[in-house]
Amino acid sequence: MVEVQCEVMNNREVAGGVWNMALRSPDLAGTARPGQFCMLRVNRRLDPVLRRPFTFHRILPDREYIEILYKVVGRGTDLMTGLEPGAFVDVLGPLGNGYAIPEDARTIVTVSRGIGIAGLVALAEEARRRGVNVLALASFSNKDAVTGTELLDYFGCETALHTDDGVHGGTALVTDGLGARLAGRQVDQFYTCGSRRLAMAVYQWSAGHGIPAQVSLEQHMACGMGACMGCVVEAFTSGKRDAKAYRRVCKEGPVFWAWEVCGVA
Amino acid sequence: MPEVRPDLSVRIGPISMKNPLMVASGTHNLDYGELYPLDILGAYVPKTIRMHTWPGNPPPRTAEVPSGVVTSVGIPSKGWDAFVREDAPRLRALGIPVILSVVGKTEDEYAGMAERAGSLGFLAGVELNLSCPNIKAGGLAFGSDAKTAASLMDKVRKATSLPVIPKLPPDYGRVVEVAKACEDAGADAIAMINAPPAMVIDVDTRQPVLGNRTGGLSGPAIRPMAVYMIYRVYKAVRIPIIGMGGACDARDVIEFMLAGARAVALGTVNFFDPMAVPRALEGLREFTTTNGIDDINSLVGAAH
């Protein structure tokens, strides 16, 4: 973990209300793992006072930069869109626990909804680098919101795109037809991010088939370092129903096993 | 001319600190040691502990406001035994004074923890969080009136020979009399201020944002309130004051000292500026050098 002043290399809108920011940092690019996150200080002033958490969208150690993907949802992210190339921003990271790709994995499946694709792109890039097959199911509200899928194609993932407006021929729920799509295939692990409803759907399907799943959670955070105890979610800490506790998304997460946050294995 | 290093050391009762910087309980943890050596601090205050385990309040626990945060974490705790087993050895290894912040639901809980704190052998003092509801007094905070605070202070005083530092709720009307009552009952120092009660309501849902509905406001937004209350209490008591409440950098620390604080804890700033402690320390060295201040104690109460 380091606090670094990163130069903004690029900051542009890549889909409706969704922006991509590239930040030069040999430290972050060299140490971050997919699923981990950083805390970005929007400006040096005190409003907004808190940093904002962002998962790593791309981690490029050779080119010494990282990318984040962010949706403009409030004052902090709105101000971020004004950061121009050459500006410097204060970034703390890498933080939290990343995704785990099993040693002998041959095929993994990622399931995302909207901006939740951000961190799964970093995971897919790492998996493809290791020769693991990736089936990426990506769902968006409409065709203008689609982002990240061209990268998945570029990495050589098998990408299935769904949009609610059906332009891409998808159905309303990305998990619909999961069974048919995966019939006869050996899947080693599932991954999902963001939407609680999606996490439940993935958990139910994967648990029913005895396949482990990891879920990355989003939560408002004050510190990102486990100090403020503000970002807790109720989660199971063992296979017993009475072992439920508040766990910090920043420290014990943001990546959890699906059974920890969705049910008991 | 050889550079003269200004003397930054201060004393809080019997506690010797190499500089006035501390961290406020619940705003820091030992992971910050990955960013800078924690022994640069004058003293360390870990997150407030309870005798028994406690899950804390339901989320959401934080709501951001301009220049501040309203939080309602509820002091989750793994209990005394887990603290002794897991945290105490790491705190002892810091090699600087460690002041343990405790909270209880009854006087006996406070006294019991203070007594046990003494038996650990390495703690420099005990801070009593007086903003917690007193079950016997129908849920009023221990620090909400002079009599209740003095009664608790007296009980804790008899239970330990460690320095005892009550941390006062920020009650404009009563803070001076509560501070005096604590002094008369044997307090070695006063810590102030705790986070003022606050609320944020979501106008779309028409409901309070926090899971606990109410919380405490912290961060730079409350600094002038803290400075004012410290200023008033300084005039009324002889024991040292540990100031806190929105201090972010060296100039804030000096402002608190001018009002009457002898040591200053950085709190919420640790959340958004995790390097605040080393930056403030460097700033204190710079300020004292530039202004020819040989002894930082000369600033204490200088605004009066």
Tab-separated table of N, CA, C and O in Angstrom, chain A residues 82-187:
chain	number	residue	atom	x	y	z
A	82	GLY	N	-13.677	16.531	-14.555
A	82	GLY	CA	-12.966	17.751	-14.916
A	82	GLY	C	-11.456	17.619	-14.860
A	82	GLY	O	-10.738	18.570	-15.190
A	83	LEU	N	-10.951	16.464	-14.437
A	83	LEU	CA	-9.497	16.271	-14.364
A	83	LEU	C	-8.939	16.044	-15.769
A	83	LEU	O	-9.356	15.125	-16.473
A	84	GLU	N	-8.004	16.883	-16.152
A	84	GLU	CA	-7.470	16.795	-17.509
A	84	GLU	C	-6.113	16.113	-17.506
A	84	GLU	O	-5.427	16.092	-16.485
A	85	PRO	N	-5.731	15.555	-18.663
A	85	PRO	CA	-4.408	14.941	-18.764
A	85	PRO	C	-3.332	15.925	-18.293
A	85	PRO	O	-3.394	17.114	-18.609
A	86	GLY	N	-2.383	15.405	-17.508
A	86	GLY	CA	-1.328	16.256	-16.977
A	86	GLY	C	-1.591	16.661	-15.534
A	86	GLY	O	-0.670	17.023	-14.812
A	87	ALA	N	-2.875	16.589	-15.118
A	87	ALA	CA	-3.197	16.883	-13.709
A	87	ALA	C	-2.684	15.737	-12.836
A	87	ALA	O	-2.477	14.619	-13.320
A	88	PHE	N	-2.490	16.024	-11.551
A	88	PHE	CA	-2.061	14.982	-10.625
A	88	PHE	C	-3.156	14.722	-9.599
A	88	PHE	O	-3.778	15.664	-9.110
A	89	VAL	N	-3.397	13.469	-9.308
A	89	VAL	CA	-4.356	13.132	-8.252
A	89	VAL	C	-3.693	12.215	-7.236
A	89	VAL	O	-2.808	11.420	-7.558
A	90	ASP	N	-4.186	12.352	-6.012
A	90	ASP	CA	-3.651	11.613	-4.877
A	90	ASP	C	-4.401	10.272	-4.792
A	90	ASP	O	-5.616	10.253	-4.656
A	91	VAL	N	-3.645	9.173	-4.900
A	91	VAL	CA	-4.270	7.850	-4.908
A	91	VAL	C	-3.621	6.966	-3.837
A	91	VAL	O	-2.400	6.941	-3.695
A	92	LEU	N	-4.460	6.265	-3.088
A	92	LEU	CA	-4.004	5.335	-2.057
A	92	LEU	C	-4.354	3.914	-2.500
A	92	LEU	O	-5.496	3.640	-2.839
A	93	GLY	N	-3.340	3.043	-2.488
A	93	GLY	CA	-3.643	1.671	-2.887
A	93	GLY	C	-2.372	0.858	-3.048
A	93	GLY	O	-1.285	1.363	-2.805
A	94	PRO	N	-2.440	-0.399	-3.508
A	94	PRO	CA	-3.700	-1.130	-3.662
A	94	PRO	C	-4.250	-1.587	-2.321
A	94	PRO	O	-3.491	-1.852	-1.409
A	95	LEU	N	-5.571	-1.681	-2.239
A	95	LEU	CA	-6.243	-2.005	-0.989
A	95	LEU	C	-7.141	-3.230	-1.151
A	95	LEU	O	-7.620	-3.519	-2.252
A	96	GLY	N	-7.374	-3.924	-0.049
A	96	GLY	CA	-8.341	-5.024	-0.018
A	96	GLY	C	-7.826	-6.302	-0.656
A	96	GLY	O	-6.675	-6.400	-1.095
A	97	ASN	N	-8.708	-7.296	-0.667
A	97	ASN	CA	-8.371	-8.615	-1.216
A	97	ASN	C	-8.930	-8.760	-2.618
A	97	ASN	O	-10.085	-8.448	-2.860
A	98	GLY	N	-8.104	-9.254	-3.533
A	98	GLY	CA	-8.504	-9.412	-4.915
A	98	GLY	C	-9.165	-10.758	-5.184
A	98	GLY	O	-9.420	-11.556	-4.275
A	99	TYR	N	-9.465	-10.992	-6.457
A	99	TYR	CA	-10.028	-12.271	-6.901
A	99	TYR	C	-8.947	-13.347	-6.856
A	99	TYR	O	-7.763	-13.064	-7.053
A	100	ALA	N	-9.390	-14.571	-6.641
A	100	ALA	CA	-8.458	-15.700	-6.702
A	100	ALA	C	-8.810	-16.554	-7.916
A	100	ALA	O	-9.975	-16.920	-8.099
A	101	ILE	N	-7.828	-16.821	-8.755
A	101	ILE	CA	-8.037	-17.752	-9.872
A	101	ILE	C	-7.402	-19.072	-9.448
A	101	ILE	O	-6.203	-19.107	-9.164
A	102	PRO	N	-8.209	-20.152	-9.377
A	102	PRO	CA	-7.641	-21.422	-8.916
A	102	PRO	C	-6.427	-21.823	-9.778
A	102	PRO	O	-6.419	-21.607	-10.990
A	103	GLU	N	-5.441	-22.382	-9.120
A	103	GLU	CA	-4.169	-22.789	-9.750
A	103	GLU	C	-4.390	-23.557	-11.053
A	103	GLU	O	-3.768	-23.275	-12.063
A	104	ASP	N	-5.316	-24.546	-10.999
A	104	ASP	CA	-5.498	-25.428	-12.153
A	104	ASP	C	-6.738	-25.067	-12.981
A	104	ASP	O	-7.257	-25.887	-13.723
A	105	ALA	N	-7.209	-23.848	-12.846
A	105	ALA	CA	-8.437	-23.461	-13.541
A	105	ALA	C	-8.249	-23.521	-15.057
A	105	ALA	O	-7.205	-23.137	-15.587
A	106	ARG	N	-9.291	-23.991	-15.736
A	106	ARG	CA	-9.255	-24.000	-17.203
A	106	ARG	C	-10.294	-23.054	-17.779
A	106	ARG	O	-10.065	-22.418	-18.791
A	107	THR	N	-11.438	-22.983	-17.106
A	107	THR	CA	-12.480	-22.066	-17.582
A	107	THR	C	-13.130	-21.349	-16.396
A	107	THR	O	-13.521	-21.990	-15.413
A	108	ILE	N	-13.221	-20.035	-16.497
A	108	ILE	CA	-13.953	-19.268	-15.485
A	108	ILE	C	-15.062	-18.485	-16.181
A	108	ILE	O	-15.007	-18.244	-17.390
A	109	VAL	N	-16.071	-18.101	-15.387
A	109	VAL	CA	-17.196	-17.333	-15.929
A	109	VAL	C	-17.338	-16.035	-15.143
A	109	VAL	O	-17.371	-16.062	-13.902
A	110	THR	N	-17.383	-14.920	-15.827
A	110	THR	CA	-17.648	-13.644	-15.164
A	110	THR	C	-19.046	-13.180	-15.543
A	110	THR	O	-19.472	-13.334	-16.685
A	111	VAL	N	-19.764	-12.638	-14.563
A	111	VAL	CA	-21.120	-12.154	-14.796
A	111	VAL	C	-21.209	-10.739	-14.263
A	111	VAL	O	-20.952	-10.499	-13.081
A	112	SER	N	-21.543	-9.798	-15.130
A	112	SER	CA	-21.559	-8.405	-14.673
A	112	SER	C	-22.830	-7.697	-15.088
A	112	SER	O	-23.522	-8.112	-16.022
A	113	ARG	N	-23.105	-6.632	-14.367
A	113	ARG	CA	-24.217	-5.762	-14.697
A	113	ARG	C	-23.684	-4.335	-14.690
A	113	ARG	O	-23.108	-3.879	-13.691
A	114	GLY	N	-23.837	-3.649	-15.806
A	114	GLY	CA	-23.419	-2.254	-15.893
A	114	GLY	C	-21.951	-2.048	-15.578
A	114	GLY	O	-21.087	-2.805	-16.008
A	115	ILE	N	-21.710	-1.014	-14.741
A	115	ILE	CA	-20.355	-0.614	-14.364
A	115	ILE	C	-19.625	-1.709	-13.583
A	115	ILE	O	-18.404	-1.688	-13.450
A	116	GLY	N	-20.378	-2.709	-13.107
A	116	GLY	CA	-19.782	-3.843	-12.397
A	116	GLY	C	-18.745	-4.578	-13.229
A	116	GLY	O	-17.928	-5.339	-12.700
A	117	ILE	N	-18.744	-4.333	-14.536
A	117	ILE	CA	-17.783	-4.978	-15.416
A	117	ILE	C	-16.358	-4.469	-15.145
A	117	ILE	O	-15.369	-5.134	-15.494
A	118	ALA	N	-16.232	-3.300	-14.492
A	118	ALA	CA	-14.933	-2.629	-14.338
A	118	ALA	C	-13.820	-3.561	-13.861
A	118	ALA	O	-12.800	-3.721	-14.527
A	119	GLY	N	-14.023	-4.182	-12.705
A	119	GLY	CA	-12.976	-5.021	-12.135
A	119	GLY	C	-12.872	-6.378	-12.787
A	119	GLY	O	-11.818	-7.026	-12.742
A	120	LEU	N	-13.966	-6.827	-13.408
A	120	LEU	CA	-13.944	-8.143	-14.049
A	120	LEU	C	-13.100	-8.123	-15.322
A	120	LEU	O	-12.577	-9.154	-15.748
A	121	VAL	N	-12.938	-6.944	-15.906
A	121	VAL	CA	-12.055	-6.808	-17.064
A	121	VAL	C	-10.607	-7.073	-16.644
A	121	VAL	O	-9.863	-7.792	-17.326
A	122	ALA	N	-10.203	-6.524	-15.490
A	122	ALA	CA	-8.851	-6.778	-14.985
A	122	ALA	C	-8.659	-8.259	-14.693
A	122	ALA	O	-7.602	-8.847	-14.990
A	123	LEU	N	-9.703	-8.886	-14.127
A	123	LEU	CA	-9.633	-10.322	-13.843
A	123	LEU	C	-9.495	-11.122	-15.132
A	123	LEU	O	-8.662	-12.036	-15.233
A	124	ALA	N	-10.310	-10.765	-16.139
A	124	ALA	CA	-10.280	-11.495	-17.417
A	124	ALA	C	-8.910	-11.359	-18.087
A	124	ALA	O	-8.389	-12.329	-18.660
A	125	GLU	N	-8.323	-10.180	-18.011
A	125	GLU	CA	-7.013	-9.967	-18.625
A	125	GLU	C	-5.965	-10.866	-17.967
A	125	GLU	O	-5.148	-11.500	-18.646
A	126	GLU	N	-6.025	-10.926	-16.637
A	126	GLU	CA	-5.086	-11.779	-15.891
A	126	GLU	C	-5.316	-13.256	-16.228
A	126	GLU	O	-4.373	-14.014	-16.453
A	127	ALA	N	-6.582	-13.645	-16.280
A	127	ALA	CA	-6.905	-15.046	-16.568
A	127	ALA	C	-6.413	-15.439	-17.969
A	127	ALA	O	-5.818	-16.506	-18.162
A	128	ARG	N	-6.646	-14.605	-18.947
A	128	ARG	CA	-6.229	-14.897	-20.324
A	128	ARG	C	-4.708	-14.966	-20.422
A	128	ARG	O	-4.162	-15.795	-21.146
A	129	ARG	N	-4.032	-14.086	-19.653
A	129	ARG	CA	-2.563	-14.099	-19.627
A	129	ARG	C	-2.062	-15.451	-19.136
A	129	ARG	O	-1.007	-15.931	-19.540
A	130	ARG	N	-2.853	-16.050	-18.245
A	130	ARG	CA	-2.470	-17.364	-17.703
A	130	ARG	C	-3.043	-18.513	-18.517
A	130	ARG	O	-2.949	-19.677	-18.127
A	131	GLY	N	-3.666	-18.186	-19.633
A	131	GLY	CA	-4.181	-19.228	-20.523
A	131	GLY	C	-5.504	-19.826	-20.086
A	131	GLY	O	-5.897	-20.896	-20.552
A	132	VAL	N	-6.201	-19.154	-19.187
A	132	VAL	CA	-7.496	-19.657	-18.709
A	132	VAL	C	-8.597	-19.145	-19.646
A	132	VAL	O	-8.594	-17.976	-20.039
A	133	ASN	N	-9.512	-20.022	-20.015
A	133	ASN	CA	-10.654	-19.602	-20.836
A	133	ASN	C	-11.613	-18.758	-20.004
A	133	ASN	O	-11.870	-19.073	-18.844
A	134	VAL	N	-12.118	-17.692	-20.614
A	134	VAL	CA	-13.048	-16.822	-19.895
A	134	VAL	C	-14.341	-16.685	-20.678
A	134	VAL	O	-14.326	-16.286	-21.850
A	135	LEU	N	-15.448	-17.061	-20.034
A	135	LEU	CA	-16.758	-16.769	-20.605
A	135	LEU	C	-17.297	-15.564	-19.848
A	135	LEU	O	-17.470	-15.612	-18.626
A	136	ALA	N	-17.479	-14.457	-20.560
A	136	ALA	CA	-17.904	-13.214	-19.914
A	136	ALA	C	-19.337	-12.885	-20.283
A	136	ALA	O	-19.637	-12.625	-21.443
A	137	LEU	N	-20.228	-12.912	-19.286
A	137	LEU	CA	-21.615	-12.504	-19.501
A	137	LEU	C	-21.742	-11.080	-18.999
A	137	LEU	O	-21.503	-10.810	-17.826
A	138	ALA	N	-22.053	-10.173	-19.919
A	138	ALA	CA	-22.106	-8.759	-19.547
A	138	ALA	C	-23.469	-8.190	-19.884
A	138	ALA	O	-23.930	-8.287	-21.020
A	139	SER	N	-24.101	-7.580	-18.887
A	139	SER	CA	-25.439	-7.044	-19.073
A	139	SER	C	-25.442	-5.543	-18.825
A	139	SER	O	-24.762	-5.049	-17.933
A	140	PHE	N	-26.219	-4.833	-19.655
A	140	PHE	CA	-26.318	-3.369	-19.524
A	140	PHE	C	-27.768	-2.957	-19.712
A	140	PHE	O	-28.553	-3.681	-20.321
A	141	SER	N	-28.091	-1.750	-19.236
A	141	SER	CA	-29.473	-1.288	-19.339
A	141	SER	C	-29.846	-0.990	-20.800
A	141	SER	O	-30.972	-1.210	-21.207
A	142	ASN	N	-28.887	-0.454	-21.556
A	142	ASN	CA	-29.169	-0.194	-22.970
A	142	ASN	C	-27.865	-0.165	-23.750
A	142	ASN	O	-26.781	-0.200	-23.155
A	143	LYS	N	-27.986	-0.041	-25.074
A	143	LYS	CA	-26.774	-0.194	-25.888
A	143	LYS	C	-25.783	0.957	-25.688
A	143	LYS	O	-24.578	0.777	-25.838
A	144	ASP	N	-26.285	2.124	-25.271
A	144	ASP	CA	-25.377	3.257	-25.048
A	144	ASP	C	-24.537	3.101	-23.777
A	144	ASP	O	-23.543	3.784	-23.595
A	145	ALA	N	-24.977	2.193	-22.903
A	145	ALA	CA	-24.260	2.004	-21.644
A	145	ALA	C	-23.160	0.946	-21.760
A	145	ALA	O	-22.386	0.736	-20.830
A	146	VAL	N	-23.095	0.281	-22.912
A	146	VAL	CA	-22.148	-0.830	-23.074
A	146	VAL	C	-20.709	-0.320	-23.041
A	146	VAL	O	-20.348	0.631	-23.741
A	147	THR	N	-19.906	-0.946	-22.188
A	147	THR	CA	-18.487	-0.595	-22.128
A	147	THR	C	-17.687	-1.802	-21.636
A	147	THR	O	-18.227	-2.659	-20.949
A	148	GLY	N	-16.433	-1.853	-22.022
A	148	GLY	CA	-15.558	-2.919	-21.530
A	148	GLY	C	-15.583	-4.194	-22.352
A	148	GLY	O	-14.649	-4.995	-22.302
A	149	THR	N	-16.646	-4.397	-23.125
A	149	THR	CA	-16.771	-5.675	-23.836
A	149	THR	C	-15.766	-5.798	-24.987
A	149	THR	O	-15.326	-6.901	-25.302
A	150	GLU	N	-15.400	-4.633	-25.593
A	150	GLU	CA	-14.418	-4.714	-26.683
A	150	GLU	C	-13.059	-5.175	-26.150
A	150	GLU	O	-12.320	-5.892	-26.827
A	151	LEU	N	-12.769	-4.813	-24.894
A	151	LEU	CA	-11.522	-5.288	-24.270
A	151	LEU	C	-11.583	-6.792	-24.032
A	151	LEU	O	-10.607	-7.510	-24.273
A	152	LEU	N	-12.740	-7.242	-23.579
A	152	LEU	CA	-12.900	-8.680	-23.339
A	152	LEU	C	-12.698	-9.457	-24.642
A	152	LEU	O	-12.041	-10.501	-24.660
A	153	ASP	N	-13.263	-8.921	-25.718
A	153	ASP	CA	-13.066	-9.554	-27.030
A	153	ASP	C	-11.579	-9.566	-27.395
A	153	ASP	O	-11.042	-10.567	-27.866
A	154	TYR	N	-10.932	-8.444	-27.142
A	154	TYR	CA	-9.518	-8.290	-27.472
A	154	TYR	C	-8.638	-9.292	-26.706
A	154	TYR	O	-7.662	-9.822	-27.230
A	155	PHE	N	-9.026	-9.546	-25.443
A	155	PHE	CA	-8.254	-10.513	-24.645
A	155	PHE	C	-8.496	-11.951	-25.110
A	155	PHE	O	-7.782	-12.854	-24.707
A	156	GLY	N	-9.523	-12.149	-25.925
A	156	GLY	CA	-9.845	-13.493	-26.376
A	156	GLY	C	-10.842	-14.195	-25.467
A	156	GLY	O	-10.844	-15.426	-25.378
A	157	CYS	N	-11.684	-13.420	-24.797
A	157	CYS	CA	-12.748	-14.017	-23.982
A	157	CYS	C	-13.914	-14.365	-24.895
A	157	CYS	O	-14.090	-13.782	-25.967
A	158	GLU	N	-14.712	-15.316	-24.459
A	158	GLU	CA	-15.970	-15.584	-25.147
A	158	GLU	C	-17.002	-14.676	-24.484
A	158	GLU	O	-17.323	-14.854	-23.312
A	159	THR	N	-17.448	-13.659	-25.184
A	159	THR	CA	-18.278	-12.640	-24.564
A	159	THR	C	-19.740	-12.766	-24.996
A	159	THR	O	-20.022	-12.884	-26.183
A	160	ALA	N	-20.625	-12.744	-24.011
A	160	ALA	CA	-22.061	-12.752	-24.298
A	160	ALA	C	-22.663	-11.465	-23.766
A	160	ALA	O	-22.619	-11.204	-22.568
A	161	LEU	N	-23.171	-10.651	-24.667
A	161	LEU	CA	-23.674	-9.331	-24.296
A	161	LEU	C	-25.196	-9.328	-24.202
A	161	LEU	O	-25.876	-9.846	-25.086
A	162	HIS	N	-25.708	-8.751	-23.134
A	162	HIS	CA	-27.154	-8.586	-22.961
A	162	HIS	C	-27.449	-7.109	-22.743
A	162	HIS	O	-26.733	-6.457	-22.005
A	163	THR	N	-28.474	-6.606	-23.363
A	163	THR	CA	-28.958	-5.264	-23.000
A	163	THR	C	-30.467	-5.353	-22.793
A	163	THR	O	-31.148	-6.117	-23.468
A	164	ASP	N	-30.957	-4.564	-21.853
A	164	ASP	CA	-32.382	-4.614	-21.525
A	164	ASP	C	-33.248	-4.195	-22.707
A	164	ASP	O	-34.387	-4.620	-22.844
A	165	ASP	N	-32.708	-3.303	-23.559
A	165	ASP	CA	-33.498	-2.855	-24.704
A	165	ASP	C	-33.437	-3.861	-25.858
A	165	ASP	O	-34.021	-3.650	-26.915
A	166	GLY	N	-32.681	-4.936	-25.613
A	166	GLY	CA	-32.743	-6.056	-26.550
A	166	GLY	C	-32.055	-5.841	-27.869
A	166	GLY	O	-32.133	-6.684	-28.756
A	167	VAL	N	-31.340	-4.731	-28.005
A	167	VAL	CA	-30.680	-4.431	-29.272
A	167	VAL	C	-29.694	-5.522	-29.649
A	167	VAL	O	-29.527	-5.882	-30.798
A	168	HIS	N	-29.062	-6.072	-28.618
A	168	HIS	CA	-28.093	-7.124	-28.884
A	168	HIS	C	-28.714	-8.517	-28.750
A	168	HIS	O	-28.003	-9.500	-28.595
A	169	GLY	N	-30.014	-8.524	-28.769
A	169	GLY	CA	-30.693	-9.816	-28.757
A	169	GLY	C	-30.691	-10.483	-27.400
A	169	GLY	O	-30.979	-11.662	-27.280
A	170	GLY	N	-30.364	-9.737	-26.364
A	170	GLY	CA	-30.285	-10.332	-25.044
A	170	GLY	C	-31.638	-10.421	-24.382
A	170	GLY	O	-32.633	-9.936	-24.906
A	171	THR	N	-31.652	-11.043	-23.219
A	171	THR	CA	-32.867	-11.086	-22.425
A	171	THR	C	-32.697	-10.133	-21.265
A	171	THR	O	-31.616	-9.622	-21.024
A	172	ALA	N	-33.763	-9.915	-20.502
A	172	ALA	CA	-33.713	-8.923	-19.435
A	172	ALA	C	-32.734	-9.311	-18.330
A	172	ALA	O	-32.086	-8.466	-17.755
A	173	LEU	N	-32.642	-10.580	-18.036
A	173	LEU	CA	-31.754	-11.020	-16.973
A	173	LEU	C	-30.559	-11.771	-17.552
A	173	LEU	O	-30.716	-12.703	-18.327
A	174	VAL	N	-29.367	-11.326	-17.162
A	174	VAL	CA	-28.162	-11.923	-17.721
A	174	VAL	C	-28.025	-13.395	-17.332
A	174	VAL	O	-27.423	-14.185	-18.040
A	175	THR	N	-28.621	-13.744	-16.186
A	175	THR	CA	-28.486	-15.124	-15.729
A	175	THR	C	-29.508	-16.074	-16.372
A	175	THR	O	-29.396	-17.282	-16.244
A	176	ASP	N	-30.501	-15.464	-17.066
A	176	ASP	CA	-31.449	-16.324	-17.791
A	176	ASP	C	-30.674	-17.137	-18.827
A	176	ASP	O	-29.804	-16.625	-19.503
A	177	GLY	N	-30.996	-18.377	-18.935
A	177	GLY	CA	-30.359	-19.190	-19.951
A	177	GLY	C	-28.929	-19.579	-19.632
A	177	GLY	O	-28.200	-20.064	-20.501
A	178	LEU	N	-28.539	-19.331	-18.368
A	178	LEU	CA	-27.185	-19.707	-17.952
A	178	LEU	C	-26.979	-21.209	-18.134
A	178	LEU	O	-25.953	-21.662	-18.630
A	179	GLY	N	-28.009	-21.954	-17.729
A	179	GLY	CA	-27.931	-23.406	-17.810
A	179	GLY	C	-27.658	-23.880	-19.231
A	179	GLY	O	-26.764	-24.687	-19.465
A	180	ALA	N	-28.418	-23.324	-20.170
A	180	ALA	CA	-28.262	-23.751	-21.562
A	180	ALA	C	-26.872	-23.405	-22.083
A	180	ALA	O	-26.219	-24.190	-22.766
A	181	ARG	N	-26.422	-22.207	-21.719
A	181	ARG	CA	-25.120	-21.753	-22.208
A	181	ARG	C	-23.965	-22.583	-21.655
A	181	ARG	O	-22.951	-22.799	-22.320
A	182	LEU	N	-24.133	-23.061	-20.426
A	182	LEU	CA	-23.027	-23.767	-19.782
A	182	LEU	C	-23.156	-25.283	-19.873
A	182	LEU	O	-22.308	-26.006	-19.362
A	183	ALA	N	-24.235	-25.747	-20.513
A	183	ALA	CA	-24.485	-27.193	-20.572
A	183	ALA	C	-23.273	-27.922	-21.157
A	183	ALA	O	-22.739	-27.536	-22.194
A	184	GLY	N	-22.855	-28.942	-20.426
A	184	GLY	CA	-21.769	-29.783	-20.920
A	184	GLY	C	-20.389	-29.172	-20.783
A	184	GLY	O	-19.411	-29.731	-21.278
A	185	ARG	N	-20.302	-27.997	-20.122
A	185	ARG	CA	-18.975	-27.388	-19.986
A	185	ARG	C	-18.492	-27.468	-18.547
A	185	ARG	O	-19.271	-27.389	-17.608
A	186	GLN	N	-17.217	-27.617	-18.403
A	186	GLN	CA	-16.606	-27.676	-17.080
A	186	GLN	C	-16.209	-26.250	-16.676
A	186	GLN	O	-15.360	-25.646	-17.311
A	187	VAL	N	-16.872	-25.723	-15.645
A	187	VAL	CA	-16.532	-24.377	-15.172
A	187	VAL	C	-15.870	-24.488	-13.800
A	187	VAL	O	-16.350	-25.199	-12.922
